[in-house]
mmCIF file of C-alpha atoms in Angstrom:
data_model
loop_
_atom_site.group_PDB
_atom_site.id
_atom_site.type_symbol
_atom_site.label_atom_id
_atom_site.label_comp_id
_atom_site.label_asym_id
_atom_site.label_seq_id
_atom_site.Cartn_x
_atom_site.Cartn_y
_atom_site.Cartn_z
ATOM 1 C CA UNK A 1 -18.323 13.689 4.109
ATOM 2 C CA UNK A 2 -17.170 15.458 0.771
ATOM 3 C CA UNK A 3 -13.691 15.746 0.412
ATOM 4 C CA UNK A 4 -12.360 19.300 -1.326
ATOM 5 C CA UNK A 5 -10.717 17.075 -4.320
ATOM 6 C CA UNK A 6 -10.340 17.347 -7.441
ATOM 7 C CA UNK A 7 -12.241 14.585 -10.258
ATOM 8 C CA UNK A 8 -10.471 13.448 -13.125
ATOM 9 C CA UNK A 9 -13.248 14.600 -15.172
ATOM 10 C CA UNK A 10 -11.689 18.405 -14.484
ATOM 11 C CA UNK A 11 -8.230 17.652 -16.098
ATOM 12 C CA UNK A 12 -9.014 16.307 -19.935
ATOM 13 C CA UNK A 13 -11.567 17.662 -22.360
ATOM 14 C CA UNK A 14 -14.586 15.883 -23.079
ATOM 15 C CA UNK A 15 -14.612 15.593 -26.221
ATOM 16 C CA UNK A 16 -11.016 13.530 -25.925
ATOM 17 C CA UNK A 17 -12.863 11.511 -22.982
ATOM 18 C CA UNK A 18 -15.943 10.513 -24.882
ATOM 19 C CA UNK A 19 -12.942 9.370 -27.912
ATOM 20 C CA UNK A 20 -10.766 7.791 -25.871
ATOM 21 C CA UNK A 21 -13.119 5.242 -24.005
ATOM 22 C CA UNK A 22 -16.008 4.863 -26.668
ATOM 23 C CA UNK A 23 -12.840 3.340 -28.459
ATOM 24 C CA UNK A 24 -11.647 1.045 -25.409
ATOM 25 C CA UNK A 25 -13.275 -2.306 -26.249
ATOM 26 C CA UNK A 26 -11.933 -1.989 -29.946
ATOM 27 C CA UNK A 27 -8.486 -1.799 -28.688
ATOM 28 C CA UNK A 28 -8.796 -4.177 -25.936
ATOM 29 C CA UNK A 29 -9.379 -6.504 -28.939
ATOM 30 C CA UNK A 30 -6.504 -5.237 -30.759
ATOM 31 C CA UNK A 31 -4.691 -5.931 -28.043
ATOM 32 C CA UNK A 32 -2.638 -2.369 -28.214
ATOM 33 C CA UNK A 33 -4.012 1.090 -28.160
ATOM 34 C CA UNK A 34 -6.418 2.086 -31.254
ATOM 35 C CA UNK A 35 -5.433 4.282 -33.661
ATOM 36 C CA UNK A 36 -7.411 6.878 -32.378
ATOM 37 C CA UNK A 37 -6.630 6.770 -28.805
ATOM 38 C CA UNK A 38 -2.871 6.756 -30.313
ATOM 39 C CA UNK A 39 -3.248 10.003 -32.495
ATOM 40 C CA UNK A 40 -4.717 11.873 -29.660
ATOM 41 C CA UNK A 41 -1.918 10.725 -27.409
ATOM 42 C CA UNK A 42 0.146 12.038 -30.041
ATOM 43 C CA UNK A 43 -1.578 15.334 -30.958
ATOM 44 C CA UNK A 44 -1.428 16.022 -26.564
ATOM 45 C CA UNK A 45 1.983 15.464 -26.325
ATOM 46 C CA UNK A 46 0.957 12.687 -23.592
ATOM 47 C CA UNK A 47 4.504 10.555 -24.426
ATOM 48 C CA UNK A 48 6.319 13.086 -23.830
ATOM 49 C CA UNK A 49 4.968 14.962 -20.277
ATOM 50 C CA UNK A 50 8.488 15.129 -18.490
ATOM 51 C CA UNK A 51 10.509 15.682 -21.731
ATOM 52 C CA UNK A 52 11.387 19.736 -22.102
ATOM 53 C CA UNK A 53 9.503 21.939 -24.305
ATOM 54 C CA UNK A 54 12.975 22.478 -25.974
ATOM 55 C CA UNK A 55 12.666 19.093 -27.360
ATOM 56 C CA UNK A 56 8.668 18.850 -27.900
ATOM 57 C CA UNK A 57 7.836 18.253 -24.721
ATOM 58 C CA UNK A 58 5.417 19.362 -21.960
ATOM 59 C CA UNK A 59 7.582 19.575 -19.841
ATOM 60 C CA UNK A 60 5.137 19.168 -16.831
ATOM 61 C CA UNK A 61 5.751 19.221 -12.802
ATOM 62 C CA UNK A 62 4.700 15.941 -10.779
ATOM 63 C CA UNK A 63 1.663 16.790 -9.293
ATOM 64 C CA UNK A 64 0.329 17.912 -12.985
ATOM 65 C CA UNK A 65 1.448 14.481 -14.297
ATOM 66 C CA UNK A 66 0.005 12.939 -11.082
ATOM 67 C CA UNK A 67 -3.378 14.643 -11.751
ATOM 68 C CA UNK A 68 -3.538 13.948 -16.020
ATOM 69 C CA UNK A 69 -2.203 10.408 -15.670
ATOM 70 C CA UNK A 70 -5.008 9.602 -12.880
ATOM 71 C CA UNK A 71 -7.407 10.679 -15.339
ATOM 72 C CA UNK A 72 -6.303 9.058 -18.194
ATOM 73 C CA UNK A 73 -6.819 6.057 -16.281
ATOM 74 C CA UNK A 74 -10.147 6.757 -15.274
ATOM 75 C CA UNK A 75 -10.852 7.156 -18.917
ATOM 76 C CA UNK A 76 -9.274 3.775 -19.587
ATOM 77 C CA UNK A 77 -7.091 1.549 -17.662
ATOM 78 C CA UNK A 78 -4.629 0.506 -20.314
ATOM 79 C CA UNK A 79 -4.426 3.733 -21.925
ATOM 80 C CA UNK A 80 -3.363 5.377 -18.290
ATOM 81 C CA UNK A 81 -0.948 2.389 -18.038
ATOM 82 C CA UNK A 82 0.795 2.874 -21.695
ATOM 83 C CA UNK A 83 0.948 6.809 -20.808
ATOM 84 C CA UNK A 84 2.544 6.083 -17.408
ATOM 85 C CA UNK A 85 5.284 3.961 -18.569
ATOM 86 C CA UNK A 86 6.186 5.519 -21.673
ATOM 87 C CA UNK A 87 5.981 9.043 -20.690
ATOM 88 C CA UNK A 88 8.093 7.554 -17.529
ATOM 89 C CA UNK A 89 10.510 6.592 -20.403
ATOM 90 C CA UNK A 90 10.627 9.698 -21.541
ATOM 91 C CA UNK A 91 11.747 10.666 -18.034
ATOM 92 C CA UNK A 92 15.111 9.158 -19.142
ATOM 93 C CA UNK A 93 16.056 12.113 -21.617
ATOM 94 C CA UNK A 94 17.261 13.874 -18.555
ATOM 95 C CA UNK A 95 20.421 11.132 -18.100
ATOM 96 C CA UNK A 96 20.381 9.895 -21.751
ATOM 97 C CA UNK A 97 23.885 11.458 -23.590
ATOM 98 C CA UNK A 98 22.406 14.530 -25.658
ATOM 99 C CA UNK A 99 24.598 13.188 -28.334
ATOM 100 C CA UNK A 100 21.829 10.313 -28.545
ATOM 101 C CA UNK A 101 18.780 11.998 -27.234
ATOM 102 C CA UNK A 102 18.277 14.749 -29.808
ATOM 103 C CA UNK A 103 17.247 12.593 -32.959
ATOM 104 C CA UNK A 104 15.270 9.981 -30.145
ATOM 105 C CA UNK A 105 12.737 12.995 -28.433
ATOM 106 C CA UNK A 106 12.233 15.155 -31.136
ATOM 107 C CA UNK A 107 9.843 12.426 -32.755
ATOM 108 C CA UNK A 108 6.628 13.460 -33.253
ATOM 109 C CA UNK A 109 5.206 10.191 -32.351
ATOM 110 C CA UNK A 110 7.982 9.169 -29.855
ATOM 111 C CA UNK A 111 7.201 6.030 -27.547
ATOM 112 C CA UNK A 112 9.668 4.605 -24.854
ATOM 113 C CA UNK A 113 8.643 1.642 -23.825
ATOM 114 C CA UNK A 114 11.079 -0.759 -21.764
ATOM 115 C CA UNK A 115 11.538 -2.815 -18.611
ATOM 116 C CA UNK A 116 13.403 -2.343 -15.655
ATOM 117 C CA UNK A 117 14.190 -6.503 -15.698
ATOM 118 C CA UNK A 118 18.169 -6.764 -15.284
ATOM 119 C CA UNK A 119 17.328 -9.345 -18.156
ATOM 120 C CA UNK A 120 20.717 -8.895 -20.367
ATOM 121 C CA UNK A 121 24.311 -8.679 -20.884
ATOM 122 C CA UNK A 122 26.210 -6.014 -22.156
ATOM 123 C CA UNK A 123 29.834 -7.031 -22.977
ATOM 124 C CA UNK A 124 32.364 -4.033 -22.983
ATOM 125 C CA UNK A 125 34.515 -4.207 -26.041
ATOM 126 C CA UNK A 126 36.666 -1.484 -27.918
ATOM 127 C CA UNK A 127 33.709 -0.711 -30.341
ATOM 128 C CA UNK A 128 30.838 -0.478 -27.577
ATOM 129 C CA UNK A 129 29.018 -2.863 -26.034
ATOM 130 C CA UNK A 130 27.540 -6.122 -27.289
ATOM 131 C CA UNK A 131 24.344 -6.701 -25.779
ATOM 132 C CA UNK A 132 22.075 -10.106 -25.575
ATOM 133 C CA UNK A 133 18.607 -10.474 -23.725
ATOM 134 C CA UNK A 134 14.974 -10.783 -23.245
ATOM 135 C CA UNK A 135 13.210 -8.406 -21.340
ATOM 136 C CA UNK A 136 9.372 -8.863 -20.407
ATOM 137 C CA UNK A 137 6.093 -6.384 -19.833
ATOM 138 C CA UNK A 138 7.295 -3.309 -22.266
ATOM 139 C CA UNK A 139 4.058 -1.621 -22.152
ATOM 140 C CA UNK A 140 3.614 -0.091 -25.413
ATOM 141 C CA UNK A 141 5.409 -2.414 -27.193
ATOM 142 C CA UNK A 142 3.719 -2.335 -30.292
ATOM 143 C CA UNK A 143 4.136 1.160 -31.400
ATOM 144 C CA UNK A 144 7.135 2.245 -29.256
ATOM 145 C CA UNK A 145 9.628 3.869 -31.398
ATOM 146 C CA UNK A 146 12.651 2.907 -29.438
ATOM 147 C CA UNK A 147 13.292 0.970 -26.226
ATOM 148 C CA UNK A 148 15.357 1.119 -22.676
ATOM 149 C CA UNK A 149 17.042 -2.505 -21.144
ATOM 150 C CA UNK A 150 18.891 -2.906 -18.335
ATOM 151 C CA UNK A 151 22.261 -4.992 -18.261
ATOM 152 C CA UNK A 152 24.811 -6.388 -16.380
ATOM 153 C CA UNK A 153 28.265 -5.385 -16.913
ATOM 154 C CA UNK A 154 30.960 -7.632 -18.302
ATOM 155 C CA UNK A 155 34.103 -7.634 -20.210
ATOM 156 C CA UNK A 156 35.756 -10.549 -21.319
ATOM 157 C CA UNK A 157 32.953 -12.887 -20.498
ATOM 158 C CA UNK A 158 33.389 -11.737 -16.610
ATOM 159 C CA UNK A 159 31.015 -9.394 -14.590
ATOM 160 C CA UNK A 160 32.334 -6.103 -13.808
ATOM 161 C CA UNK A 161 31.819 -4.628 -10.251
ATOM 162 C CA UNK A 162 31.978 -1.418 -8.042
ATOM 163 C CA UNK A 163 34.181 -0.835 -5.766
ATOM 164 C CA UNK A 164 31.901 -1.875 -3.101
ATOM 165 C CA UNK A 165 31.157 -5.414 -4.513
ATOM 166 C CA UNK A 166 27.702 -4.533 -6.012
ATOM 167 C CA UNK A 167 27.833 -5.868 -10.144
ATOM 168 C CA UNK A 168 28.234 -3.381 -12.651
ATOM 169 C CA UNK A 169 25.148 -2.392 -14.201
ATOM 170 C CA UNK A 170 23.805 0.385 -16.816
ATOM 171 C CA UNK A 171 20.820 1.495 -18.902
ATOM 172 C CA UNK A 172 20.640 1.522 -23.087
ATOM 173 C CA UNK A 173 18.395 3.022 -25.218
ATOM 174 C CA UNK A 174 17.494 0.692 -28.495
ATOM 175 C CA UNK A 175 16.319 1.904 -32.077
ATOM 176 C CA UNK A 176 13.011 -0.005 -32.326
ATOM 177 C CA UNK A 177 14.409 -1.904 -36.056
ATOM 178 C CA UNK A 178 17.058 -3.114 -33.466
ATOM 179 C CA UNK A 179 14.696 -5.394 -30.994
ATOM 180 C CA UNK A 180 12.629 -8.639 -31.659
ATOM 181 C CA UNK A 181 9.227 -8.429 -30.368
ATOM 182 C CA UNK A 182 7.665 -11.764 -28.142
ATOM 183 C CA UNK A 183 4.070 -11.820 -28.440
ATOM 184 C CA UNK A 184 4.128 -13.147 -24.583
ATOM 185 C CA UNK A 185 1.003 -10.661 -23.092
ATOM 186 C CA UNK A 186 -1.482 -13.041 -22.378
ATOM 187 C CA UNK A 187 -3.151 -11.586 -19.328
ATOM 188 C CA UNK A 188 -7.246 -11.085 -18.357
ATOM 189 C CA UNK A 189 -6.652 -7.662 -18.142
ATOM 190 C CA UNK A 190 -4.824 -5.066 -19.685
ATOM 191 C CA UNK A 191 -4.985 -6.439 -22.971
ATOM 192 C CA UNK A 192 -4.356 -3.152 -24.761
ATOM 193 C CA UNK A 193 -1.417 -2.299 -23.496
ATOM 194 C CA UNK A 194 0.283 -4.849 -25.456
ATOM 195 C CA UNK A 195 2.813 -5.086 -22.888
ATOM 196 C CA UNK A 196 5.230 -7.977 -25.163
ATOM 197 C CA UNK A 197 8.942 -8.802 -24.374
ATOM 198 C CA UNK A 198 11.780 -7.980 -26.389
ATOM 199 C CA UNK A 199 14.871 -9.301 -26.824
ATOM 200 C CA UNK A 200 18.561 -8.438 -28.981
ATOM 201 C CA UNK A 201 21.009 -10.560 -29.687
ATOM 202 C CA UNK A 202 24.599 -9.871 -30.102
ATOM 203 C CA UNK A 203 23.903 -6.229 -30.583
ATOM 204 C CA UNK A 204 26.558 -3.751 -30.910
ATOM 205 C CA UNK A 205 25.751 -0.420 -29.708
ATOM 206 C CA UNK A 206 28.450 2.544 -29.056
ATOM 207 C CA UNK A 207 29.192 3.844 -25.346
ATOM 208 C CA UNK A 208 26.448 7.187 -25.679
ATOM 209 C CA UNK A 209 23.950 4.858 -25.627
ATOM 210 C CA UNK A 210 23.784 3.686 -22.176
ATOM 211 C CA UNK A 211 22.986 5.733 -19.102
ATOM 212 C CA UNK A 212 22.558 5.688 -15.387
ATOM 213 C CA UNK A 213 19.216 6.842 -13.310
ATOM 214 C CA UNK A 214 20.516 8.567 -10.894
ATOM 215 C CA UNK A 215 20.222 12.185 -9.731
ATOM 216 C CA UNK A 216 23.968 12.420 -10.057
ATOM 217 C CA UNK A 217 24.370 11.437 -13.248
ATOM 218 C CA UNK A 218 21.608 13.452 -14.967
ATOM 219 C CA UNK A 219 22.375 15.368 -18.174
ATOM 220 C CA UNK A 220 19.740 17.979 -18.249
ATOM 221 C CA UNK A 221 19.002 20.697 -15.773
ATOM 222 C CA UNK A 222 15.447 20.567 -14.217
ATOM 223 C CA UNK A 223 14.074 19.293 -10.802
ATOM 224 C CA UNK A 224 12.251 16.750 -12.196
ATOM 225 C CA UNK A 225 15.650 14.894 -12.950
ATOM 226 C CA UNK A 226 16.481 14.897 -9.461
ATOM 227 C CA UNK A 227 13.057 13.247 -8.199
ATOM 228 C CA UNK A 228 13.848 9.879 -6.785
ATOM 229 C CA UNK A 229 13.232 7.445 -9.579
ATOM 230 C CA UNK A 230 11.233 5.305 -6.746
ATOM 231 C CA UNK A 231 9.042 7.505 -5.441
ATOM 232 C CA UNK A 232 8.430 8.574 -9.490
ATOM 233 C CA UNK A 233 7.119 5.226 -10.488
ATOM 234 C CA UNK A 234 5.336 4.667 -7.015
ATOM 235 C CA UNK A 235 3.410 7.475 -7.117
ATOM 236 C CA UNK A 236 2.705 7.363 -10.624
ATOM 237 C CA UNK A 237 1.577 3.975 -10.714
ATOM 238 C CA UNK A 238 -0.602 4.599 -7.892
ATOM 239 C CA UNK A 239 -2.628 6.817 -9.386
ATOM 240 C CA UNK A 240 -3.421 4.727 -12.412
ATOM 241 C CA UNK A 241 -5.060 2.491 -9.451
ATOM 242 C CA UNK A 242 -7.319 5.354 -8.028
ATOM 243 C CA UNK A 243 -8.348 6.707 -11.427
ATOM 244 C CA UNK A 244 -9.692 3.254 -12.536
ATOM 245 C CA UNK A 245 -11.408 2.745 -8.714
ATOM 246 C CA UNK A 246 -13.044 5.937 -9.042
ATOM 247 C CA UNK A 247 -14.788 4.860 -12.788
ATOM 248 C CA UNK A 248 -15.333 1.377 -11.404
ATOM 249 C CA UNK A 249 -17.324 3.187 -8.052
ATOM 250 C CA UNK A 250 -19.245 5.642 -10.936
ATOM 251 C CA UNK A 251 -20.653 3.181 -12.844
ATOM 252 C CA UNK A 252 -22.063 1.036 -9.815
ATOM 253 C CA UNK A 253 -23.763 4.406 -8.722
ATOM 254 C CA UNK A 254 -25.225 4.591 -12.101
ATOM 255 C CA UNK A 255 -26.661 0.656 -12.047
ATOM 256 C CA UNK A 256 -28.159 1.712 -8.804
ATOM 257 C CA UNK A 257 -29.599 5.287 -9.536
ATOM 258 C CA UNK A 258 -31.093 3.664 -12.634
ATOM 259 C CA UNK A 259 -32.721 0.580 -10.654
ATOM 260 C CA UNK A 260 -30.505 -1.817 -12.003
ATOM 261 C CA UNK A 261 -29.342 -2.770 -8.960
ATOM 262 C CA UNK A 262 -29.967 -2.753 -5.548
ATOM 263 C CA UNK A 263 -29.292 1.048 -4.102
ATOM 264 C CA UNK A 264 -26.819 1.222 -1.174
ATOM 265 C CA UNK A 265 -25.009 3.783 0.973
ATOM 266 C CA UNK A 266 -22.253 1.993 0.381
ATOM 267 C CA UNK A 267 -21.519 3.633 -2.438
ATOM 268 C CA UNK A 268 -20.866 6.854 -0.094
ATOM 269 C CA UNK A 269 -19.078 4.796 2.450
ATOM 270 C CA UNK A 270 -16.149 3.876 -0.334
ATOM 271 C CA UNK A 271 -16.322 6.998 -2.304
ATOM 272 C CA UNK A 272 -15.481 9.421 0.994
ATOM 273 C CA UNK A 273 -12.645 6.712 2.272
ATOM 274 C CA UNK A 274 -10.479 6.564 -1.473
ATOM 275 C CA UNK A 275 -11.263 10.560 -1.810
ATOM 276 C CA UNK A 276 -9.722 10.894 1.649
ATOM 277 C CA UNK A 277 -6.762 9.060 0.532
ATOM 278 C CA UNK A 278 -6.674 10.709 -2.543
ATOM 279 C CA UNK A 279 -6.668 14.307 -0.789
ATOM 280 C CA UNK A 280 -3.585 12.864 1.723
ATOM 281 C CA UNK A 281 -1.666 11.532 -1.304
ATOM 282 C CA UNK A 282 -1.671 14.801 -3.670
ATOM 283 C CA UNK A 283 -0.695 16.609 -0.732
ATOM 284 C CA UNK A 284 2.131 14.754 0.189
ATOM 285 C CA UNK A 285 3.418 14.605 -3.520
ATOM 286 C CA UNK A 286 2.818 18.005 -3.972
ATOM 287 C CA UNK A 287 4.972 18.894 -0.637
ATOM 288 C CA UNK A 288 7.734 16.447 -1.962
ATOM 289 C CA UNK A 289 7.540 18.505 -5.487
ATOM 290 C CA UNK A 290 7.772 21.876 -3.710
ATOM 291 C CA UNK A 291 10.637 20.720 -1.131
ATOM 292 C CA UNK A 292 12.602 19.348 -4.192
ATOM 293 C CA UNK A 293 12.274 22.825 -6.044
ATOM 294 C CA UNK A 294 12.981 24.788 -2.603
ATOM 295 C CA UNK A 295 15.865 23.110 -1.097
ATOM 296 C CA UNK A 296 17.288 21.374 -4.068
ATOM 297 C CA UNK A 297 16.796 17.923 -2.317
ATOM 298 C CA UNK A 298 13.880 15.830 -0.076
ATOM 299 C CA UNK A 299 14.526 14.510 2.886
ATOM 300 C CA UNK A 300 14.514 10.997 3.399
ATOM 301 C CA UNK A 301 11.760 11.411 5.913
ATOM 302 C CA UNK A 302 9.166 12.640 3.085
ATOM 303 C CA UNK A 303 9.953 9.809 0.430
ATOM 304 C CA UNK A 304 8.920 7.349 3.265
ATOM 305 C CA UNK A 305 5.837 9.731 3.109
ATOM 306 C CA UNK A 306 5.743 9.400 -0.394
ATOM 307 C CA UNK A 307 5.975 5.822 -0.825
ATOM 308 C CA UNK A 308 3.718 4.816 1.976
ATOM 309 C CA UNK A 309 0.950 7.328 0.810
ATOM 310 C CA UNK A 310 1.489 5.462 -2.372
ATOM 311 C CA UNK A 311 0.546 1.925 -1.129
ATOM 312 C CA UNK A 312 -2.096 3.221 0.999
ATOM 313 C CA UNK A 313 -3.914 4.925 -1.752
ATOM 314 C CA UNK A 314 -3.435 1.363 -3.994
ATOM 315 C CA UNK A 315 -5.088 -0.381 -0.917
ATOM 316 C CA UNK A 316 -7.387 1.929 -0.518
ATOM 317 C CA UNK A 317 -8.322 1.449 -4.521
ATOM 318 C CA UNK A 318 -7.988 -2.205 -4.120
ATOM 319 C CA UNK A 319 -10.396 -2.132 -1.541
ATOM 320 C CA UNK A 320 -12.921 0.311 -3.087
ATOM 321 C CA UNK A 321 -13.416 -2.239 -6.506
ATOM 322 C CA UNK A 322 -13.260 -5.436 -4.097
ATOM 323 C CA UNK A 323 -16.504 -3.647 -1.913
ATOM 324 C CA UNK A 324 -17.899 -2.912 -4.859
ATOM 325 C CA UNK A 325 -17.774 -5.682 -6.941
ATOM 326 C CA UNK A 326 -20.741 -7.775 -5.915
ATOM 327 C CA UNK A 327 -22.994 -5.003 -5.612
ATOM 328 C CA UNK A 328 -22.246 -4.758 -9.762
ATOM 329 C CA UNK A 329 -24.297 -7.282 -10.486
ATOM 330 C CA UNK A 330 -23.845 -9.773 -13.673
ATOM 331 C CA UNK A 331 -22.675 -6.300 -15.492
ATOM 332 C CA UNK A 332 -19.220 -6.520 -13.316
ATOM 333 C CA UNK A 333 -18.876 -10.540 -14.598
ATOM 334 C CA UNK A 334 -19.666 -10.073 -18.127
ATOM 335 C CA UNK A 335 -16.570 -9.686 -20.152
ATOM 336 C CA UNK A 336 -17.509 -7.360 -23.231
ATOM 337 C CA UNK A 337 -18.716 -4.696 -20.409
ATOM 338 C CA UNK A 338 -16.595 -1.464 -18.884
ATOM 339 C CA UNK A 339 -17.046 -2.349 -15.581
ATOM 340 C CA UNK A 340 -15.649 -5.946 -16.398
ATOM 341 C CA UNK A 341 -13.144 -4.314 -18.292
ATOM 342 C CA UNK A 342 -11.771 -1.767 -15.521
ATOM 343 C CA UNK A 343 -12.024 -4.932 -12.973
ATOM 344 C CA UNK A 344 -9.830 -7.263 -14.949
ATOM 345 C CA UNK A 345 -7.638 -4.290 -15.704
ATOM 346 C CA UNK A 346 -7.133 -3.394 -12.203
ATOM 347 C CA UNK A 347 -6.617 -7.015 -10.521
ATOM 348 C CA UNK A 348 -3.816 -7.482 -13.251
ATOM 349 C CA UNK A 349 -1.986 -3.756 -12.898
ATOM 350 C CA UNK A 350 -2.067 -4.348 -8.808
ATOM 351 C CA UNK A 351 0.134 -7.610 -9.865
ATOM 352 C CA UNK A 352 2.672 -5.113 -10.334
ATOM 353 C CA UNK A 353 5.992 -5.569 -8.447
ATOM 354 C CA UNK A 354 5.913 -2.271 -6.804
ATOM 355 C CA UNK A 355 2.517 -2.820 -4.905
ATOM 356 C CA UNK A 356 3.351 -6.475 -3.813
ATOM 357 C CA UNK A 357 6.748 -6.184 -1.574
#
């Protein structure tokens, strides 16, 4: 059965396609994005897709981020990945004090990258804060022009807490000159995202530069701000996963059509189940997007719609590469290949926190 959905394919030129991935394997051995893939990312704004055209942005709803960064990842796995995270970065300029934000977003070739670890300290003094750390998998890394951390609260070498007992915790955005990169990524897949720790020690930074995610405490005025920061990265995450199933389940059709391999209908079988999935999940988003701009709020019914639609389209990924997989012959097992590449990519991006509770 053929599902009435849109391909990835539809959303980015072709020209930028054929750039993008005929560059992959170089930067998968430069172990960050190439040059190329980077000034195109650049040139398209891609860093900066929930920032506001007021500050260079695009400025874009969910379901058109949903769509571009599935299809960025069916270009390329880590190139999807580094858009994801750092344009979900840039999500932060809607809580980030516009006293700070201005000189961070109006870079041309701005790059958040960060980690949502509570991996630090952040010591209240009269001056600011004093922060020390290490925070690991900040996608991007390598050409990220600042960076966010999150830290526990203390003052006086004691944590701070609520008034409900929880600790004290906030957000801060770094200048890249202040961090000290780890080369720690050492994974099969994923290699380009560079995804390295960082750490600071005894850094002083002044109160505007920490922030809280949290509908209530957002700066800026647009409905995007007030999207549940869960359902955000769930649903954009997910999509990173279907856009590198639905390249992985291509090229087996094209072994088999060109007698490479042994022809099956499974092919079919997998393509109509994730395309099902697909068509469920953009819908649900898309309602969630629409409530959110209607009523001013989602109900906590949908975001359970949201976030389960989410894992069931990774599974549903997941299980699309795993079927496919053996019918990819030596191709899928031999490393300096795209399949390879897009199999190793995805088996280490499913690792993810958010698809393993």
């Amino acid at each position: 059965m053929a599902y009435n959905i849109h391909h990835p394919s539809s959303i980015i030129d072709q020209q930028l396609i054929t750039t993008l991935r005929n560059v992959a394997p170089d930067a998968e051995q430069l172990s960050m994005l190439h040059p190329a893939q980077l000034d195109i990312i650049y040139s398209q704004r891609w860093f900066k897709l929930f920032v506001p055209a007021s500050s260079g942005g695009l400025e874009l709803s969910l379901p058109d981020v949903l769509k571009l960064e599935e299809a960025l990842s069916w270009v390329d796995g880590s190139l999807g990945w580094v858009v994801t995270l750092c344009a979900g970065a840039g999500w932060f300029i809607g809580f980030i004090p516009q006293t700070v934000s201005g000189a961070i977003f109006t870079n041309e070739k701005l790059c958040l990258a960060g980690s949502g670890a509570m991996n630090g300290y952040a010591d209240l003094t009269e001056n600011g804060f004093v922060i020390n750390g290490s925070w690991p998998y900040a996608s991007g890394a390598m050409h990220a022009t600042a960076f966010t951390a999150n830290c526990l609260i203390r003052k006086n070498n004691q944590q701070l807490y609520q008034t409900d007992g929880t600790p004290q915790v906030a957000a801060f955005i770094l200048d890249s000159e202040e961090v000290v990169l780890k080369q720690t990524w050492k994974t099969m897949g994923m290699c380009a995202t560079g995804s390295h720790a960082f750490e600071v020690s005894n850094l002083l930074v002044p109160v505007d530069r920490t922030f809280i995610i949290d509908p209530e405490h957002a700066v800026l005025n647009h409905p995007v701000y007030q999207y549940p920061f869960l359902q955000l990265a769930e649903t954009t995450l997910a999509v990173n996963m279907s856009g590198m199933a639905l390249r992985f389940m291509e090229l087996v059709e094209l072994e088999a059509t060109q007698g490479k391999i042994k022809k099956t209908t499974i092919t079919l079988e997998v393509s109509d189940t994730l395309n099902q999935v697909r068509k469920t999940f953009f819908e649900i988003a898309s309602t969630s997007w629409e409530t959110l701009i209607r009523d001013k709020t989602i109900p906590v019914a949908l975001l359970k719609k949201v976030s389960s639609i989410s894992q069931d389209l990774v599974r549903a990924s997941k299980t699309s590469i795993n079927t496919l997989y053996p019918f990819g012959g030596l191709k899928a097992a031999t490393t300096n290949t795209e399949m390879n590449r897009i199999w190793r990519n995805f088996h280490t991006a499913s690792q993810h926190a958010l698809f393993n509770k």
